[in-house]
Coordinates of C-alpha atoms and ligand atoms in Angstrom, one line a residue:
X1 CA 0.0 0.0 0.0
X2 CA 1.9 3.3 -1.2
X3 CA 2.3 5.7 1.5
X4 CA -0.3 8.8 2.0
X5 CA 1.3 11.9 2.9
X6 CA -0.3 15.2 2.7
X7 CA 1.0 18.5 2.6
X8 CA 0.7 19.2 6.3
X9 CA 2.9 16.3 7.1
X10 CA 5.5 16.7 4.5
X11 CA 6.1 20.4 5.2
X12 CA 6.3 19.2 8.6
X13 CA 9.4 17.1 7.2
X14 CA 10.6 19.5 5.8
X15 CA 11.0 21.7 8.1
X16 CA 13.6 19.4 9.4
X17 CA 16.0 20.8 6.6
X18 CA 15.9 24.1 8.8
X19 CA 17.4 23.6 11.8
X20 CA 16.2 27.1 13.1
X21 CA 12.7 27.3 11.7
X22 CA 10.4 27.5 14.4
X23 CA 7.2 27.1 12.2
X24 CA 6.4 30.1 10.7
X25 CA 6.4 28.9 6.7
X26 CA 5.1 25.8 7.9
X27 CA 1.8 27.8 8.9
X28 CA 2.1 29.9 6.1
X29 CA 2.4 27.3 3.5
X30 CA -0.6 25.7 5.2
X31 CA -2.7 28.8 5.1
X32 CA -2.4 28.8 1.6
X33 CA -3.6 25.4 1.5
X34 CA -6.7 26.3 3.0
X35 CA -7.4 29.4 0.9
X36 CA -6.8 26.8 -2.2
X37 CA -9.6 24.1 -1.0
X38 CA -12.0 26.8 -0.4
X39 CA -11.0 28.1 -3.8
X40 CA -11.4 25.0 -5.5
X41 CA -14.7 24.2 -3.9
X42 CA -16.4 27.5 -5.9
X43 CA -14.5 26.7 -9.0
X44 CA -15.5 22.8 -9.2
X45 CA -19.2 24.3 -9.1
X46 CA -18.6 27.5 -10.9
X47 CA -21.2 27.2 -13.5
X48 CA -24.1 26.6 -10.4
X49 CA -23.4 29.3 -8.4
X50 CA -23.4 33.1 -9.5
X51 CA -19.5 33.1 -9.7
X52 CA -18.9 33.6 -13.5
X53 CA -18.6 36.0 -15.8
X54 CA -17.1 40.0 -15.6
X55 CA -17.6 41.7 -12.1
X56 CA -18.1 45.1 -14.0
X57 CA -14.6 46.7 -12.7
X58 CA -11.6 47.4 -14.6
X59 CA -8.4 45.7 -12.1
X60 CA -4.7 48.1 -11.7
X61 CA -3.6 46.0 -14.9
X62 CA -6.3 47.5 -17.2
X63 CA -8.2 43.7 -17.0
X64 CA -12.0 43.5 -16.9
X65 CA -12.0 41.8 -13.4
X66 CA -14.0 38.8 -13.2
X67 CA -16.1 37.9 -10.4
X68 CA -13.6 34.9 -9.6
X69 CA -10.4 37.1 -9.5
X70 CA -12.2 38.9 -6.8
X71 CA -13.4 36.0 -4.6
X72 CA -10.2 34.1 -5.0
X73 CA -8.1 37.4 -4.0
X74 CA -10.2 37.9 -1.0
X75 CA -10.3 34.1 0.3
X76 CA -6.1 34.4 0.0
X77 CA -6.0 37.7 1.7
X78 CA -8.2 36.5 4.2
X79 CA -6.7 33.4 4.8
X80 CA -3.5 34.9 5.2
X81 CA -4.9 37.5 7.5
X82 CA -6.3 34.8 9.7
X83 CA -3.0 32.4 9.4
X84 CA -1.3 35.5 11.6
X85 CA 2.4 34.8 9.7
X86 CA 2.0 37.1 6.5
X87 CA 2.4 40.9 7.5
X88 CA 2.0 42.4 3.9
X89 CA 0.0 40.9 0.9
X90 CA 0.8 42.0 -2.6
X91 CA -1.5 40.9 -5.1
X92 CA -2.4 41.8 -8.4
X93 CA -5.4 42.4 -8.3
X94 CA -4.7 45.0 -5.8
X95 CA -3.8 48.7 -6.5
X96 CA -1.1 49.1 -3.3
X97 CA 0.1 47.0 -1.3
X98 CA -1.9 45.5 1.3
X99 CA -0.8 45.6 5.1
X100 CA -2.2 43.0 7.6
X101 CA -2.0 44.9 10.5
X102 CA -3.7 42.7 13.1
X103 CA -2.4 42.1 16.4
X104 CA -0.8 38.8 15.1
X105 CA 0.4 39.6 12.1
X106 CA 2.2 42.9 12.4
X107 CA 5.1 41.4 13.9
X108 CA 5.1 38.7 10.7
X109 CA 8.2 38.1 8.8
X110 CA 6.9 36.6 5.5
X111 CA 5.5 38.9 2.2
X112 CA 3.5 36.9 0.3
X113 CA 2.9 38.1 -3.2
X114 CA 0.2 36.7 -5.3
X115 CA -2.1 36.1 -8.9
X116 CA -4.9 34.6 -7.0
X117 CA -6.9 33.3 -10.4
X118 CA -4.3 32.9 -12.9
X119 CA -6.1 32.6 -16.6
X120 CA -8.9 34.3 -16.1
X121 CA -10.0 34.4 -19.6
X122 CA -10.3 31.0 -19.5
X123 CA -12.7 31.3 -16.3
X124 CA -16.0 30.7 -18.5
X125 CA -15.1 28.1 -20.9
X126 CA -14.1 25.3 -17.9
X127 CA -10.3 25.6 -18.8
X128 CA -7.8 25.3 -16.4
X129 CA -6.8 28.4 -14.0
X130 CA -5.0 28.6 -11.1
X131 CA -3.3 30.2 -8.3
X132 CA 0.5 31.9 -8.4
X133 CA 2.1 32.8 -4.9
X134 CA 5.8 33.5 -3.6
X135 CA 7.0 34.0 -0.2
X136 CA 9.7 36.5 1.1
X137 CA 10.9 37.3 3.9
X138 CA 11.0 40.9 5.6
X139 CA 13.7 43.1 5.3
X140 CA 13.2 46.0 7.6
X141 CA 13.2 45.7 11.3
X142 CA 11.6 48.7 12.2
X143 CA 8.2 50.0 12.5
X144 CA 5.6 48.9 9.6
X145 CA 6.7 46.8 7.3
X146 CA 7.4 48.7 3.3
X147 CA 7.2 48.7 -0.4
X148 CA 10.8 48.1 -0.5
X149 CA 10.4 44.5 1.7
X150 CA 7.7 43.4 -1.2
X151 CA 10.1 45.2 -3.7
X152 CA 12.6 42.2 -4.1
X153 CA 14.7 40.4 -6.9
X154 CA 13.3 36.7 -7.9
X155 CA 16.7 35.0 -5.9
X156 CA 15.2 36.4 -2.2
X157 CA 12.2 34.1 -3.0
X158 CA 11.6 32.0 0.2
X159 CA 9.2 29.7 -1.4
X160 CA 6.8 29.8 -4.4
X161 CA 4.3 28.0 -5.7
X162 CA 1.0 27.6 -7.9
X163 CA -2.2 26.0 -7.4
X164 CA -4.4 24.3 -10.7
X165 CA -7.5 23.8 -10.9
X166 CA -7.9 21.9 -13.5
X167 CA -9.3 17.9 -14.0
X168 CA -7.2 17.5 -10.7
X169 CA -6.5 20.1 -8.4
X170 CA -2.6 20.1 -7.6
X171 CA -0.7 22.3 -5.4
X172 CA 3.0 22.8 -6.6
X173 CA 5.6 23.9 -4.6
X174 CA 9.2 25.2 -3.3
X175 CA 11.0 25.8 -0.6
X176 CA 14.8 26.2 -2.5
X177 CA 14.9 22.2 -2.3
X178 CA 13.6 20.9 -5.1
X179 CA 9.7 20.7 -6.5
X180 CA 6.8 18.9 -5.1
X181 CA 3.3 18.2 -6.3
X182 CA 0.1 17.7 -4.7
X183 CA -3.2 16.4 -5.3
X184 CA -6.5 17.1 -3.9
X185 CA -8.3 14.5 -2.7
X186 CA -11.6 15.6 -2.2
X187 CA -12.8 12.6 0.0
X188 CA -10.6 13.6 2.6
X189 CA -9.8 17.2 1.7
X190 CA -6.4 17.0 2.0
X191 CA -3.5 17.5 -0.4
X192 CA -1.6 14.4 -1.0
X193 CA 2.2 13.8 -2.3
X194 CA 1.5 12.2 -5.4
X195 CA 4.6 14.0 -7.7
X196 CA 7.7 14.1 -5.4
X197 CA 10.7 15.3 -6.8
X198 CA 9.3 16.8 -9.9
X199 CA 11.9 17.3 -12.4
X200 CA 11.6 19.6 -16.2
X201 CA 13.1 17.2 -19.0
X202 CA 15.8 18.9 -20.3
X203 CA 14.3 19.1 -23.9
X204 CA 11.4 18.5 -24.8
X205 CA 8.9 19.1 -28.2
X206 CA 6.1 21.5 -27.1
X207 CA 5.9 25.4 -27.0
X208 CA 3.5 27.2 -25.9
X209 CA 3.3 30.8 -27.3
X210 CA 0.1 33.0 -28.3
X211 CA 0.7 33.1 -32.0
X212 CA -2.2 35.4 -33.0
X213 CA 0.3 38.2 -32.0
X214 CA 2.8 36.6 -34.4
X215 CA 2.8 39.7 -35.9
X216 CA 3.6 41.7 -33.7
X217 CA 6.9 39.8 -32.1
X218 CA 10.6 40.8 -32.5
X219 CA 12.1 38.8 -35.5
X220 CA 13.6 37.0 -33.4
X221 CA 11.4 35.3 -31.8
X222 CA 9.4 34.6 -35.2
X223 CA 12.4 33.2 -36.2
X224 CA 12.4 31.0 -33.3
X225 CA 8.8 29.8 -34.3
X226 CA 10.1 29.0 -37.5
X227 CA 12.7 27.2 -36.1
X228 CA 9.9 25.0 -33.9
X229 CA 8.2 24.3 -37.1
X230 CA 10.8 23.0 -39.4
X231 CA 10.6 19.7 -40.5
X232 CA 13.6 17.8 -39.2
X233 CA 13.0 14.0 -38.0
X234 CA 16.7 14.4 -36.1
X235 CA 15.4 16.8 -33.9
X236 CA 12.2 15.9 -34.0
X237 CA 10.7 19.0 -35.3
X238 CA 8.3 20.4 -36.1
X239 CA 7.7 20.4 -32.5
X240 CA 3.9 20.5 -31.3
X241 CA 2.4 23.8 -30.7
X242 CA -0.1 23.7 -27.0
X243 CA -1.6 27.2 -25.9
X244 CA -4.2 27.0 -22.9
X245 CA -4.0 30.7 -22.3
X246 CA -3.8 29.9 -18.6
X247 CA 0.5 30.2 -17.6
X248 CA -0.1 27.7 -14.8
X249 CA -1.6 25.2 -16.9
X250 CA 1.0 26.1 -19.7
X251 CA 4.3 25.7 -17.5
X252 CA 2.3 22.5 -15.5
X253 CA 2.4 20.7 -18.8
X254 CA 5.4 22.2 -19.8
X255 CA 7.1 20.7 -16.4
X256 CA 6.2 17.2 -16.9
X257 CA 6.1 17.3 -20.2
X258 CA 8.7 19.1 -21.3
X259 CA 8.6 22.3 -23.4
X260 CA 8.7 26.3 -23.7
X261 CA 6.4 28.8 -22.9
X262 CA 6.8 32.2 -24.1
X263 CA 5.1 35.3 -23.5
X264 CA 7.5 38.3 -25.2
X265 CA 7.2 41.6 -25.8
X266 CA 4.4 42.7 -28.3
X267 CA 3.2 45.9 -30.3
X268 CA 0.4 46.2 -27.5
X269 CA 3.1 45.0 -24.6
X270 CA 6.2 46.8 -25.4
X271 CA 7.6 44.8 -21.3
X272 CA 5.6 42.1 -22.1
X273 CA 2.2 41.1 -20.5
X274 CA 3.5 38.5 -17.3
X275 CA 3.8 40.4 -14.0
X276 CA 7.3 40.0 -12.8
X277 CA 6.4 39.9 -8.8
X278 CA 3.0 37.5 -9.1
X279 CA 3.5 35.2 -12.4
X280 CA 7.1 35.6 -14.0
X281 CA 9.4 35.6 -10.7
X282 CA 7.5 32.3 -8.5
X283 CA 7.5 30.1 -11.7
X284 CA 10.6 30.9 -12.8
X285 CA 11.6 30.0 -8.9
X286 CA 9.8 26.5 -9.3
X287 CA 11.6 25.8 -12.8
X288 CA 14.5 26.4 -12.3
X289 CA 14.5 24.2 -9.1
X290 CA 12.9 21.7 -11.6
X291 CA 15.9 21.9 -13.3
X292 CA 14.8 24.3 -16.2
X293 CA 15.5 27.7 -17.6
X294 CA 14.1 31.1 -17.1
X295 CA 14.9 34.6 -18.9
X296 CA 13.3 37.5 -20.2
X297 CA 15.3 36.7 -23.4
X298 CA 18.6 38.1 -22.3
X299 CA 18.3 37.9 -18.6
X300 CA 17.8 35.6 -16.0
X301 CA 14.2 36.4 -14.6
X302 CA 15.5 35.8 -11.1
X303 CA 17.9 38.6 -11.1
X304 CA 15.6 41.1 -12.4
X305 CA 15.9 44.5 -10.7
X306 CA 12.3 45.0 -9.3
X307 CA 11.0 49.0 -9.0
X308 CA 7.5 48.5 -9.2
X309 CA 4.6 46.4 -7.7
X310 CA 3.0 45.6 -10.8
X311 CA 6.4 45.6 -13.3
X312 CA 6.1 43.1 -16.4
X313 CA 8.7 41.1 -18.1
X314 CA 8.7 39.0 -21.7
X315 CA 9.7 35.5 -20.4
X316 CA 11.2 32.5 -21.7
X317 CA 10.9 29.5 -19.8
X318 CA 10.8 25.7 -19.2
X319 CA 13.2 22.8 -21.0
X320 CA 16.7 23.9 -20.2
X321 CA 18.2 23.1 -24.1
X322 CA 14.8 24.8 -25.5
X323 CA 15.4 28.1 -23.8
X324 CA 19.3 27.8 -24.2
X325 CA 18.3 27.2 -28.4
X326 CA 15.6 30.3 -28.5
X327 CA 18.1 32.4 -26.5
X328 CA 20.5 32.1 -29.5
X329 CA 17.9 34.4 -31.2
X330 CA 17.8 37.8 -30.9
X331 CA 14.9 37.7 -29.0
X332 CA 14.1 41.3 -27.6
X333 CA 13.4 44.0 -29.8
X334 CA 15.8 47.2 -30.4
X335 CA 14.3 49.0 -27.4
X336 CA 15.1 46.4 -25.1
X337 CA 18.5 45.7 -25.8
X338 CA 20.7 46.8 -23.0
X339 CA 23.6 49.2 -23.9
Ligands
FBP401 O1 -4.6 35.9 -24.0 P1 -3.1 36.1 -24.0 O2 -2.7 37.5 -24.5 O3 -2.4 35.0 -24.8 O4 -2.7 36.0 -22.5 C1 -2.7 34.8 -21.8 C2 -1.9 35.0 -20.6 O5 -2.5 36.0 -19.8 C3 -2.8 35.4 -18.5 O6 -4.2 35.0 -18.4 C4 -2.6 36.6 -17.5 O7 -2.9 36.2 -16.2 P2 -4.2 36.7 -15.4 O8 -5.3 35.8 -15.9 O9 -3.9 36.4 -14.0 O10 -4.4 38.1 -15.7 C5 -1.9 34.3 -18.3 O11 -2.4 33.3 -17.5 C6 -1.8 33.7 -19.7 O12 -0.6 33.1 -20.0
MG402 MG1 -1.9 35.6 -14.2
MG403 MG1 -4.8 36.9 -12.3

């Protein structure tokens, strides 16, 4: 009989690895948990209960808000707020920062930033969505906690994550020690190990690009389509094109599969459309701990300089050799290049 472990129990393992943790992440990690279940349980339903369709506002992004972006970034905040070991939220759905000032949680030293529906344009049509979150830890002692402790590169990343709800509903994580995957199991309600150790294959024959923009790429990266679709049995290309629209579900696949996902910069996204804090910096954490690549086409994502809360960044990730190979193109337009 294989072994049931669920996420409560292994993070308890984990913690092992730190000599000095005294729990904190633990909770935190398990807060998110519990925000994920009660997120799941309005998504698995979503077409019986009033939870679809546009919410009527327009988000800090420019985004129609849907009415699930809203209820997933409330049952997170809330959650967190609750859980007592988050003292900021950043989340981008959210103007500002968010400050969780109770008694509990002002003295917190973990910043949790957060996409809490990922693909929402895939919210209607029963596609896979999900959840993108990464964990910091505060950097100034004194007083409230600031912009500048959410303000931080991709390497100060704690932990990060994602959530899919999709025919499963997994929870994927790190802590800095490799990648773990967990299933829901909804006849107990917990989260069970059922992908430990996940690794990227270092190539692979899928990418994952929106090419109704073709148009308006660099050459570069056009030329790397081309160079996808050549025929060329030794390299086994033309390699398969697979677009959900949703990143999670694209860079899941991608990371068992093997593969590339690109989003770069476009005529109507001159940085790109992927928010460096909430989508670009946590999965670019989780791949390369998978053993994959991640760049913005001429930088390494983690070691982006971060000035604002809701800065965005072309990105190039998944299969080591893939990104390596489309890296070889010029990839980022004129403006881009750095002098
Ligand atoms: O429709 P496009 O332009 O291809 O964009 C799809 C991308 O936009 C996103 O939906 C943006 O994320 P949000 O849904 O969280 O705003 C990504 O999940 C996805 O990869
Ligand atoms: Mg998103
Ligand atoms: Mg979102």
């Amino acid at each position: 009989m294989t072994e049931t472990i669920t996420l409560g129990q292994f993070i308890i393992r984990q913690q092992a690895d730190f000599p000095f943790a005294k729990g904190e992440l633990s909770r935190l990690l398990r807060d998110i948990g519990i925000a994920a279940k009660i997120v799941n349980r309005e998504v698995s339903k979503a077409g019986l209960i009033d939870i679809l369709g546009d919410a009527g506002g327009v988000n800090i992004q420019g985004e129609h808000q849907q009415k699930l972006d809203i209820y997933a970034d409330r049952q997170f905040i809330s959650a967190l707020k609750s859980g007592g070991e988050c003292c900021i939220v950043a989340s981008e759905e959210n103007e500002g920062i968010i400050r969780l000032d109770t008694d509990v949680s002002k003295n917190a030293k973990y910043i949790v930033t957060i996409d809490p529906l990922d693909g929402s344009s895939n919210i209607d049509v029963n596609v896979p969505v999900g959840t993108i979150f990464s964990i910091y830890r505060r950097k100034t002692t004194e007083g409230r906690p600031q912009l500048e402790d959410v303000l931080q590169k991709g390497t100060e990343q704690v932990a990060a994550g994602y959530i899919i709800y999709g025919s499963s509903t997994m929870l994927v994580y790190t802590t800095g020690k490799g990648v773990n995957g967990f299933t829901l199991d909804p006849s107990i309600g917990e989260f069970c190990l059922s992908h430990p150790n996940m690794q990227i294959p270092e190539s692979g024959f899928i990418y994952s690009i929106n090419e109704g923009n073709y148009v308006h790429f660099p050459q570069g990266v056009k030329d790397y389509i081309k160079y996808c679709q050549i025929e060329d049995p030794a390299t086994k290309r033309p390699y398969s094109s697979r677009y959900i629209g949703s990143m999670v579900a694209d860079v899941h696949s991608n990371l068992i599969k093997g593969g590339i996902f690109i989003y770069p910069v476009t005529a109507s996204a001159p940085s790109g459309k992927l928010r460096l804090l909430y989508e670009c910096n946590p999965m670019a954490f989780l791949i390369e701990q998978a053993g994959g690549r991640a760049t913005n086409g001429d930088e390494r994502i983690l070691d982006l300089e971060i000035t604002e809360l809701h800065q965005r960044s072309p990105i190039f990730i998944g299969s080591k050799n893939m990104v390596e190979k489309a890296e070889s193109f010029n990839l980022l337009n004129q403006v881009l290049q750095k002098n």
